[in-house]
Short mmCIF file of C-alpha atoms and ligand atoms in Angstrom, two decimals:
data_model
loop_
_atom_site.label_atom_id
_atom_site.label_comp_id
_atom_site.label_asym_id
_atom_site.label_seq_id
_atom_site.Cartn_x
_atom_site.Cartn_y
_atom_site.Cartn_z
CA UNK F 17 -110.32 -31.56 -45.36
CA UNK F 18 -106.73 -31.30 -44.16
CA UNK F 19 -106.58 -31.72 -40.37
CA UNK F 20 -103.02 -30.35 -40.30
CA UNK F 21 -104.35 -26.90 -41.24
CA UNK F 22 -107.10 -26.93 -38.63
CA UNK F 23 -107.10 -25.91 -34.99
CA UNK F 24 -109.50 -26.74 -32.17
CA UNK F 25 -111.98 -23.86 -31.70
CA UNK F 26 -113.36 -24.98 -28.29
CA UNK F 27 -112.78 -22.31 -25.67
CA UNK F 28 -112.22 -24.85 -22.87
CA UNK F 29 -109.57 -26.83 -24.77
CA UNK F 30 -105.85 -26.46 -23.91
CA UNK F 31 -104.99 -27.03 -27.59
CA UNK F 32 -107.32 -24.30 -28.84
CA UNK F 33 -106.04 -22.15 -31.69
CA UNK F 34 -102.92 -24.26 -32.40
CA UNK F 35 -102.66 -26.03 -35.75
CA UNK F 36 -100.20 -28.56 -37.11
CA UNK F 37 -99.73 -30.24 -33.72
CA UNK F 38 -101.27 -33.58 -34.67
CA UNK F 39 -104.23 -33.41 -32.29
CA UNK F 40 -106.92 -32.94 -34.96
CA UNK F 41 -108.45 -35.82 -36.90
CA UNK F 42 -111.29 -36.15 -39.37
CA UNK F 43 -114.41 -37.23 -37.48
CA UNK F 44 -116.79 -37.39 -40.43
CA UNK F 45 -115.93 -36.58 -44.03
CA UNK F 46 -119.62 -36.52 -44.94
CA UNK F 47 -120.72 -34.11 -42.22
CA UNK F 48 -117.45 -32.16 -42.48
CA UNK F 49 -116.60 -32.59 -38.81
CA UNK F 50 -113.23 -32.81 -37.11
CA UNK F 51 -112.29 -34.26 -33.74
CA UNK F 52 -109.77 -32.82 -31.32
CA UNK F 53 -107.91 -35.50 -29.39
CA UNK F 54 -106.80 -33.07 -26.72
CA UNK F 55 -110.37 -32.39 -25.54
CA UNK F 56 -112.18 -35.29 -27.28
CA UNK F 57 -114.76 -32.89 -28.73
CA UNK F 58 -115.90 -32.85 -32.33
CA UNK F 59 -116.58 -29.65 -34.25
CA UNK F 60 -117.86 -28.50 -37.62
CA UNK F 61 -115.37 -27.34 -40.26
CA UNK F 62 -117.36 -24.08 -40.36
CA UNK F 63 -117.21 -23.35 -36.63
CA UNK F 64 -115.54 -20.00 -36.06
CA UNK F 65 -116.52 -18.65 -39.49
CA UNK F 66 -119.43 -16.50 -40.65
CA UNK F 67 -121.06 -19.59 -42.18
CA UNK F 68 -121.37 -21.62 -38.97
CA UNK F 69 -124.86 -23.11 -38.50
CA UNK F 70 -126.32 -21.33 -41.51
CA UNK F 71 -128.73 -23.42 -43.52
CA UNK F 72 -128.43 -21.32 -46.66
CA UNK F 73 -125.82 -22.15 -49.29
CA UNK F 74 -122.53 -20.30 -48.82
CA UNK F 75 -122.77 -18.98 -52.38
CA UNK F 76 -125.96 -17.02 -51.74
CA UNK F 77 -124.76 -15.65 -48.39
CA UNK F 78 -121.52 -14.56 -50.08
CA UNK F 79 -123.34 -12.81 -52.94
CA UNK F 80 -125.63 -10.91 -50.55
CA UNK F 81 -122.76 -9.89 -48.24
CA UNK F 82 -120.68 -8.79 -51.25
CA UNK F 83 -123.53 -6.57 -52.43
CA UNK F 84 -124.04 -5.09 -48.95
CA UNK F 85 -120.31 -4.40 -48.62
CA UNK F 86 -120.47 -2.30 -51.79
CA UNK F 87 -123.41 -0.17 -50.70
CA UNK F 88 -126.36 -2.15 -52.04
CA UNK F 89 -129.47 -1.35 -49.95
CA UNK F 90 -130.46 -4.40 -47.86
CA UNK F 91 -133.99 -3.93 -49.18
CA UNK F 92 -132.73 -4.57 -52.72
CA UNK F 93 -131.23 -7.88 -51.61
CA UNK F 94 -134.52 -8.79 -49.92
CA UNK F 95 -136.44 -8.23 -53.15
CA UNK F 96 -133.87 -9.65 -55.56
CA UNK F 97 -133.40 -12.95 -53.75
CA UNK F 98 -136.83 -13.31 -52.10
CA UNK F 99 -135.30 -13.27 -48.62
CA UNK F 100 -136.75 -12.23 -45.31
CA UNK F 101 -135.50 -8.84 -44.18
CA UNK F 102 -134.39 -10.28 -40.83
CA UNK F 103 -132.33 -12.90 -42.66
CA UNK F 104 -130.43 -10.23 -44.56
CA UNK F 105 -129.90 -8.29 -41.32
CA UNK F 106 -128.64 -11.41 -39.57
CA UNK F 107 -126.16 -12.18 -42.37
CA UNK F 108 -124.95 -8.60 -42.28
CA UNK F 109 -124.41 -8.80 -38.53
CA UNK F 110 -122.53 -12.09 -38.88
CA UNK F 111 -120.34 -10.62 -41.61
CA UNK F 112 -119.70 -7.58 -39.40
CA UNK F 113 -118.63 -9.71 -36.43
CA UNK F 114 -116.49 -11.97 -38.60
CA UNK F 115 -114.69 -9.09 -40.33
CA UNK F 116 -114.13 -7.35 -37.01
CA UNK F 117 -112.38 -10.47 -35.72
CA UNK F 118 -110.32 -10.87 -38.88
CA UNK F 119 -109.34 -7.22 -38.56
CA UNK F 120 -108.34 -7.62 -34.90
CA UNK F 121 -106.34 -10.74 -35.66
CA UNK F 122 -104.50 -9.64 -38.82
CA UNK F 123 -104.51 -5.84 -38.99
CA UNK F 124 -104.25 -4.87 -35.31
CA UNK F 125 -100.67 -6.06 -35.06
CA UNK F 126 -97.72 -3.77 -34.41
CA UNK F 127 -96.04 -2.62 -37.63
CA UNK F 128 -93.83 0.21 -38.83
CA UNK F 129 -96.61 2.58 -39.89
CA UNK F 130 -94.61 5.52 -41.23
CA UNK F 131 -97.49 7.93 -41.81
CA UNK F 132 -101.04 7.60 -40.52
CA UNK F 133 -103.96 9.85 -41.39
CA UNK F 134 -107.03 10.07 -39.18
CA UNK F 135 -110.33 11.82 -39.73
CA UNK F 136 -113.96 11.77 -38.70
CA UNK F 137 -117.11 11.92 -40.77
CA UNK F 138 -120.49 13.02 -39.70
CA UNK F 139 -122.92 10.49 -41.04
CA UNK F 140 -126.57 11.30 -41.34
CA UNK F 141 -128.10 7.97 -42.15
CA UNK F 142 -131.87 7.63 -42.32
CA UNK F 143 -132.50 9.86 -39.37
CA UNK F 144 -129.52 8.65 -37.32
CA UNK F 145 -126.71 11.11 -36.79
CA UNK F 146 -123.45 9.53 -35.82
CA UNK F 147 -119.72 10.08 -36.02
CA UNK F 148 -117.29 7.68 -37.62
CA UNK F 149 -113.65 8.20 -36.76
CA UNK F 150 -111.17 6.20 -38.82
CA UNK F 151 -107.47 5.90 -39.56
CA UNK F 152 -105.30 4.57 -42.38
CA UNK F 153 -101.65 3.84 -43.06
CA UNK F 154 -100.70 5.98 -46.04
CA UNK F 155 -97.98 3.91 -47.72
CA UNK F 156 -100.10 0.74 -48.02
CA UNK F 157 -103.57 2.41 -47.90
CA UNK F 158 -104.37 -0.07 -45.14
CA UNK F 159 -107.49 0.84 -43.16
CA UNK F 160 -106.50 0.60 -39.49
CA UNK F 161 -110.00 0.55 -38.05
CA UNK F 162 -112.59 2.97 -36.78
CA UNK F 163 -114.96 3.93 -34.02
CA UNK F 164 -118.66 4.79 -34.19
CA UNK F 165 -120.31 7.13 -31.67
CA UNK F 166 -123.14 9.60 -31.35
CA UNK F 167 -120.84 12.38 -30.23
CA UNK F 168 -117.50 13.63 -31.45
CA UNK F 169 -115.95 13.83 -28.04
CA UNK F 170 -112.75 12.94 -26.24
CA UNK F 171 -113.80 9.33 -25.85
CA UNK F 172 -114.33 8.84 -29.60
CA UNK F 173 -110.94 10.31 -30.48
CA UNK F 174 -109.11 8.50 -27.71
CA UNK F 175 -110.55 5.14 -28.77
CA UNK F 176 -109.38 5.80 -32.32
CA UNK F 177 -105.90 6.77 -31.16
CA UNK F 178 -105.72 3.56 -29.10
CA UNK F 179 -106.58 1.64 -32.23
CA UNK F 180 -103.73 3.34 -34.11
CA UNK F 181 -101.36 2.53 -31.28
CA UNK F 182 -102.43 -1.15 -31.38
CA UNK F 183 -101.19 -1.20 -35.00
CA UNK F 184 -97.93 0.65 -34.35
CA UNK F 185 -94.34 -0.25 -33.59
CA UNK F 186 -92.27 2.35 -31.72
CA UNK F 187 -90.63 3.69 -34.87
CA UNK F 188 -90.66 7.18 -36.41
CA UNK F 189 -94.33 7.92 -36.98
CA UNK F 190 -96.22 10.86 -38.43
CA UNK F 191 -99.90 11.26 -37.56
CA UNK F 192 -101.80 13.73 -39.74
CA UNK F 193 -105.15 14.91 -38.40
CA UNK F 194 -107.63 17.73 -38.86
CA UNK F 195 -107.85 20.81 -36.68
CA UNK F 196 -109.60 19.03 -33.81
CA UNK F 197 -107.45 19.81 -30.75
CA UNK F 198 -108.63 16.66 -28.96
CA UNK F 199 -106.26 14.60 -31.13
CA UNK F 200 -103.11 16.22 -29.86
CA UNK F 201 -103.78 15.45 -26.20
CA UNK F 202 -105.13 11.99 -27.00
CA UNK F 203 -102.02 11.11 -29.02
CA UNK F 204 -99.74 12.42 -26.28
CA UNK F 205 -101.63 10.45 -23.65
CA UNK F 206 -101.88 7.19 -25.56
CA UNK F 207 -98.42 7.04 -27.16
CA UNK F 208 -96.55 6.50 -23.91
CA UNK F 209 -94.89 3.50 -22.41
CA UNK F 210 -93.95 2.56 -18.88
CA UNK F 211 -90.48 3.54 -17.69
CA UNK F 212 -88.48 0.61 -16.37
CA UNK F 213 -88.97 0.26 -12.61
CA UNK F 214 -85.88 0.42 -10.47
CA UNK F 215 -87.23 -1.27 -7.39
CA UNK F 216 -89.27 1.80 -6.51
CA UNK F 217 -92.84 1.29 -5.44
CA UNK F 218 -95.84 3.41 -6.28
CA UNK F 219 -97.33 4.46 -9.55
CA UNK F 220 -95.65 3.34 -12.73
CA UNK F 221 -94.20 6.33 -14.54
CA UNK F 222 -94.77 6.77 -18.26
CA UNK F 223 -92.59 8.30 -20.91
CA UNK F 224 -93.70 9.46 -24.37
CA UNK F 225 -92.74 7.40 -27.42
CA UNK F 226 -89.82 8.95 -29.24
CA UNK F 227 -90.22 9.91 -32.86
CA UNK F 228 -93.97 10.55 -32.92
CA UNK F 229 -94.76 13.66 -34.97
CA UNK F 230 -98.19 15.24 -35.18
CA UNK F 231 -99.29 17.47 -38.06
CA UNK F 232 -102.61 19.24 -38.50
CA UNK F 233 -104.52 20.31 -41.56
CA UNK F 234 -106.84 23.10 -40.49
CA UNK F 235 -109.56 23.99 -42.94
CA UNK F 236 -111.51 27.20 -42.80
CA UNK F 237 -115.03 27.08 -44.11
CA UNK F 238 -117.40 29.75 -45.36
CA UNK F 239 -120.85 28.59 -46.41
CA UNK F 240 -119.71 24.95 -46.24
CA UNK F 241 -116.88 25.58 -48.66
CA UNK F 242 -113.21 25.42 -47.84
CA UNK F 243 -111.78 28.91 -48.22
CA UNK F 244 -108.38 28.44 -46.60
CA UNK F 245 -106.15 25.58 -45.51
CA UNK F 246 -103.46 25.92 -42.87
CA UNK F 247 -100.93 23.18 -42.21
CA UNK F 248 -98.78 22.99 -39.14
CA UNK F 249 -96.55 20.69 -37.21
CA UNK F 250 -97.72 20.42 -33.61
CA UNK F 251 -95.09 17.96 -32.46
CA UNK F 252 -91.84 16.79 -34.05
CA UNK F 253 -89.22 18.34 -36.27
CA UNK F 254 -89.75 19.63 -39.76
CA UNK F 255 -87.01 17.38 -41.18
CA UNK F 256 -88.53 14.23 -39.63
CA UNK F 257 -91.98 15.09 -40.97
CA UNK F 258 -90.58 15.75 -44.46
CA UNK F 259 -88.70 12.47 -44.42
CA UNK F 260 -91.77 10.45 -43.44
CA UNK F 261 -93.91 12.16 -46.08
CA UNK F 262 -91.30 11.48 -48.78
CA UNK F 263 -91.07 7.86 -47.63
CA UNK F 264 -94.81 7.14 -47.48
CA UNK F 265 -96.47 9.19 -50.18
CA UNK F 266 -93.54 10.18 -52.38
CA UNK F 267 -94.57 13.77 -53.04
CA UNK F 268 -96.81 16.50 -51.68
CA UNK F 269 -96.93 18.05 -48.25
CA UNK F 270 -98.86 17.60 -45.02
CA UNK F 271 -102.37 16.48 -45.91
CA UNK F 272 -105.30 14.31 -44.91
CA UNK F 273 -106.54 13.65 -48.42
CA UNK F 274 -105.91 9.89 -48.37
CA UNK F 275 -108.20 9.29 -45.40
CA UNK F 276 -110.73 11.81 -46.75
CA UNK F 277 -111.05 9.83 -49.96
CA UNK F 278 -111.47 6.61 -48.02
CA UNK F 279 -114.11 8.27 -45.82
CA UNK F 280 -116.13 9.14 -48.91
CA UNK F 281 -116.08 5.46 -49.93
CA UNK F 282 -117.32 4.39 -46.52
CA UNK F 283 -120.06 6.99 -46.51
CA UNK F 284 -121.35 5.84 -49.90
CA UNK F 285 -121.22 2.16 -48.97
CA UNK F 286 -122.95 2.60 -45.62
CA UNK F 287 -125.65 5.01 -46.77
CA UNK F 288 -128.51 2.53 -46.76
CA UNK F 289 -127.67 0.48 -43.72
CA UNK F 290 -129.52 2.08 -40.87
CA UNK F 291 -133.25 1.60 -40.73
CA UNK F 292 -135.69 3.80 -38.91
CA UNK F 293 -137.59 2.55 -35.93
CA UNK F 294 -134.85 0.51 -34.31
CA UNK F 295 -133.24 1.29 -30.99
CA UNK F 296 -130.20 3.56 -30.96
CA UNK F 297 -127.91 0.78 -29.69
CA UNK F 298 -129.08 -1.51 -32.48
CA UNK F 299 -128.56 1.13 -35.10
CA UNK F 300 -125.09 1.94 -33.83
CA UNK F 301 -124.13 -1.71 -33.85
CA UNK F 302 -125.45 -2.01 -37.42
CA UNK F 303 -123.20 0.90 -38.35
CA UNK F 304 -120.24 -0.71 -36.68
CA UNK F 305 -120.85 -4.02 -38.46
CA UNK F 306 -121.19 -2.11 -41.72
CA UNK F 307 -117.98 -0.21 -41.11
CA UNK F 308 -115.94 -3.37 -40.43
CA UNK F 309 -117.44 -5.15 -43.39
CA UNK F 310 -116.69 -2.28 -45.77
CA UNK F 311 -113.22 -1.71 -44.29
CA UNK F 312 -112.15 -5.35 -44.34
CA UNK F 313 -113.46 -5.98 -47.86
CA UNK F 314 -111.55 -2.83 -48.86
CA UNK F 315 -108.34 -4.07 -47.16
CA UNK F 316 -108.35 -7.69 -48.30
CA UNK F 317 -110.51 -7.97 -51.43
CA UNK F 318 -109.99 -4.75 -53.38
CA UNK F 319 -106.87 -4.00 -55.42
CA UNK F 320 -105.75 -0.45 -56.04
CA UNK F 321 -104.10 1.15 -59.05
CA UNK F 322 -101.76 3.09 -56.79
CA UNK F 323 -100.51 -0.09 -55.11
CA UNK F 324 -99.57 -2.01 -58.25
CA UNK F 325 -95.92 -2.78 -58.82
CA UNK F 326 -94.08 -3.66 -62.02
CA UNK F 327 -93.37 -7.35 -62.45
CA UNK F 328 -89.75 -8.42 -62.51
CA UNK F 329 -88.77 -9.61 -65.97
CA UNK F 330 -91.40 -10.79 -68.43
CA UNK F 331 -95.17 -10.32 -68.16
CA UNK F 332 -97.14 -13.16 -66.53
CA UNK F 333 -99.09 -15.80 -68.49
CA UNK F 334 -102.03 -13.49 -69.01
CA UNK F 335 -99.71 -10.81 -70.42
CA UNK F 336 -99.88 -8.54 -67.34
CA UNK F 337 -96.86 -6.39 -66.71
CA UNK F 338 -98.16 -5.21 -63.38
CA UNK F 339 -98.68 -7.04 -60.16
CA UNK F 340 -101.92 -5.71 -58.68
CA UNK F 341 -102.16 -5.49 -54.92
CA UNK F 342 -104.69 -4.95 -52.16
CA UNK F 343 -103.77 -2.87 -49.07
CA UNK F 344 -103.41 -6.13 -47.10
CA UNK F 345 -100.92 -7.42 -49.71
CA UNK F 346 -98.99 -4.14 -49.68
CA UNK F 347 -98.80 -4.38 -45.87
CA UNK F 348 -97.50 -7.96 -46.09
CA UNK F 349 -100.52 -9.53 -44.34
CA UNK F 350 -101.27 -11.91 -47.20
CA UNK F 351 -99.83 -12.89 -50.58
CA UNK F 352 -103.00 -12.73 -52.67
CA UNK F 353 -106.27 -10.92 -53.25
CA UNK F 354 -109.00 -12.52 -51.13
CA UNK F 355 -112.51 -13.30 -52.27
CA UNK F 356 -115.36 -12.24 -50.00
CA UNK F 357 -116.07 -15.91 -49.42
CA UNK F 358 -112.50 -16.46 -48.22
CA UNK F 359 -112.93 -13.56 -45.83
CA UNK F 360 -116.17 -14.97 -44.41
CA UNK F 361 -114.71 -18.48 -44.14
CA UNK F 362 -111.46 -17.41 -42.47
CA UNK F 363 -110.85 -19.12 -39.13
CA UNK F 364 -109.73 -16.63 -36.52
CA UNK F 365 -107.87 -18.58 -33.84
CA UNK F 366 -109.09 -18.17 -30.26
CA UNK F 367 -106.50 -16.81 -27.81
CA UNK F 368 -103.92 -19.35 -26.66
CA UNK F 369 -104.71 -21.38 -23.57
CA UNK F 370 -102.97 -20.31 -20.38
CA UNK F 371 -102.83 -22.67 -17.42
CA UNK F 372 -104.88 -21.71 -14.35
CA UNK F 373 -102.89 -20.01 -11.61
CA UNK F 374 -102.93 -22.14 -8.45
CA UNK F 375 -100.86 -22.23 -5.34
CA UNK F 376 -98.91 -25.31 -4.48
CA UNK F 377 -97.73 -28.13 -6.69
CA UNK F 378 -99.38 -28.82 -10.00
CA UNK F 379 -100.94 -32.20 -10.59
CA UNK F 380 -99.21 -34.54 -12.98
CA UNK F 381 -102.06 -34.22 -15.50
CA UNK F 382 -101.82 -30.45 -15.43
CA UNK F 383 -98.05 -30.54 -15.87
CA UNK F 384 -98.47 -32.81 -18.92
CA UNK F 385 -100.97 -30.37 -20.43
CA UNK F 386 -98.67 -27.42 -19.81
CA UNK F 387 -95.65 -29.21 -21.30
CA UNK F 388 -97.60 -29.99 -24.43
CA UNK F 389 -99.76 -26.87 -24.98
CA UNK F 390 -98.20 -24.02 -23.05
CA UNK F 391 -94.49 -24.84 -22.68
CA UNK F 392 -93.65 -21.17 -22.09
CA UNK F 393 -95.76 -21.33 -18.90
CA UNK F 394 -93.84 -24.34 -17.62
ZN1 LIG X 412 -109.83 -29.39 -28.39
#
């Protein structure tokens, strides 16, 4: 238990989310509790992780969640480990919430994306029909997140595009999508930024991001088979699109095959999740939990042949010439392959404390708190 690595998780604490500031001490080694000297509250070492307040051993929870994240039917886990079905569901929901937070904290950060591919799949899962729209960064194979909805409408696509934007820096960017026209308008609407105001009042004006190219892969079907594929650039210059493709995938042309392959993985791993006889909202939230669990385990815990790089110099101790990498490693989010247990035990920091806005002079106590925990609000 190293208090230097720990932050206070209490939402009402001015020190929340900040580690290495000397305010955390060990309260009880035996009970694995820390104390925060900024708010005088004690907390469990597991607070803020998927294991908080679970009575079952972390090992068993980890094994069951690992199986679920690879497509094992929950019913199989119930039988194999003699668990109650509701227990397995509850663990799955916890893992879904945890991975969603890890994703928001580590993946949804602006980065130079290069090329993104987006696509939707129509999932027919045990009587529930739903759409999953998802996106990935091609060069690192990083899954950028997804949206679950009953209909493939403007709202679904716009939410996905917002998710892409949350992961993007304003750099040259190619977005490859299918023939769905909704994308083009959604991308144009979402990839805008406010123009600087010059003292004028009224509505803030927006200008489009420069360097965003959009390409479409339009497939023609006959009897559920692809008979023709048309590729076109809807926005951006041919040379810019070519450059981004060369940079991010090395060879080939405009395509959506990277995200299509990933979609197939998701479909297989989520096939057994949704149970009949539950309310629609519950089933959709199960799907969303499942999607984040599968996506985050894919990003952080699974290495890929295509991401390996040759080691500099001699092979490592085990004789490996290649350095194997997960998408999260390729994207620079972490330096090693995570275990599922690490993922479930990861502490996502709460948002930084901001001092309350009040008129008039601040009290001395408040000023002391601000100086220590929010100096940029001083
Ligand atoms: Zn505290």
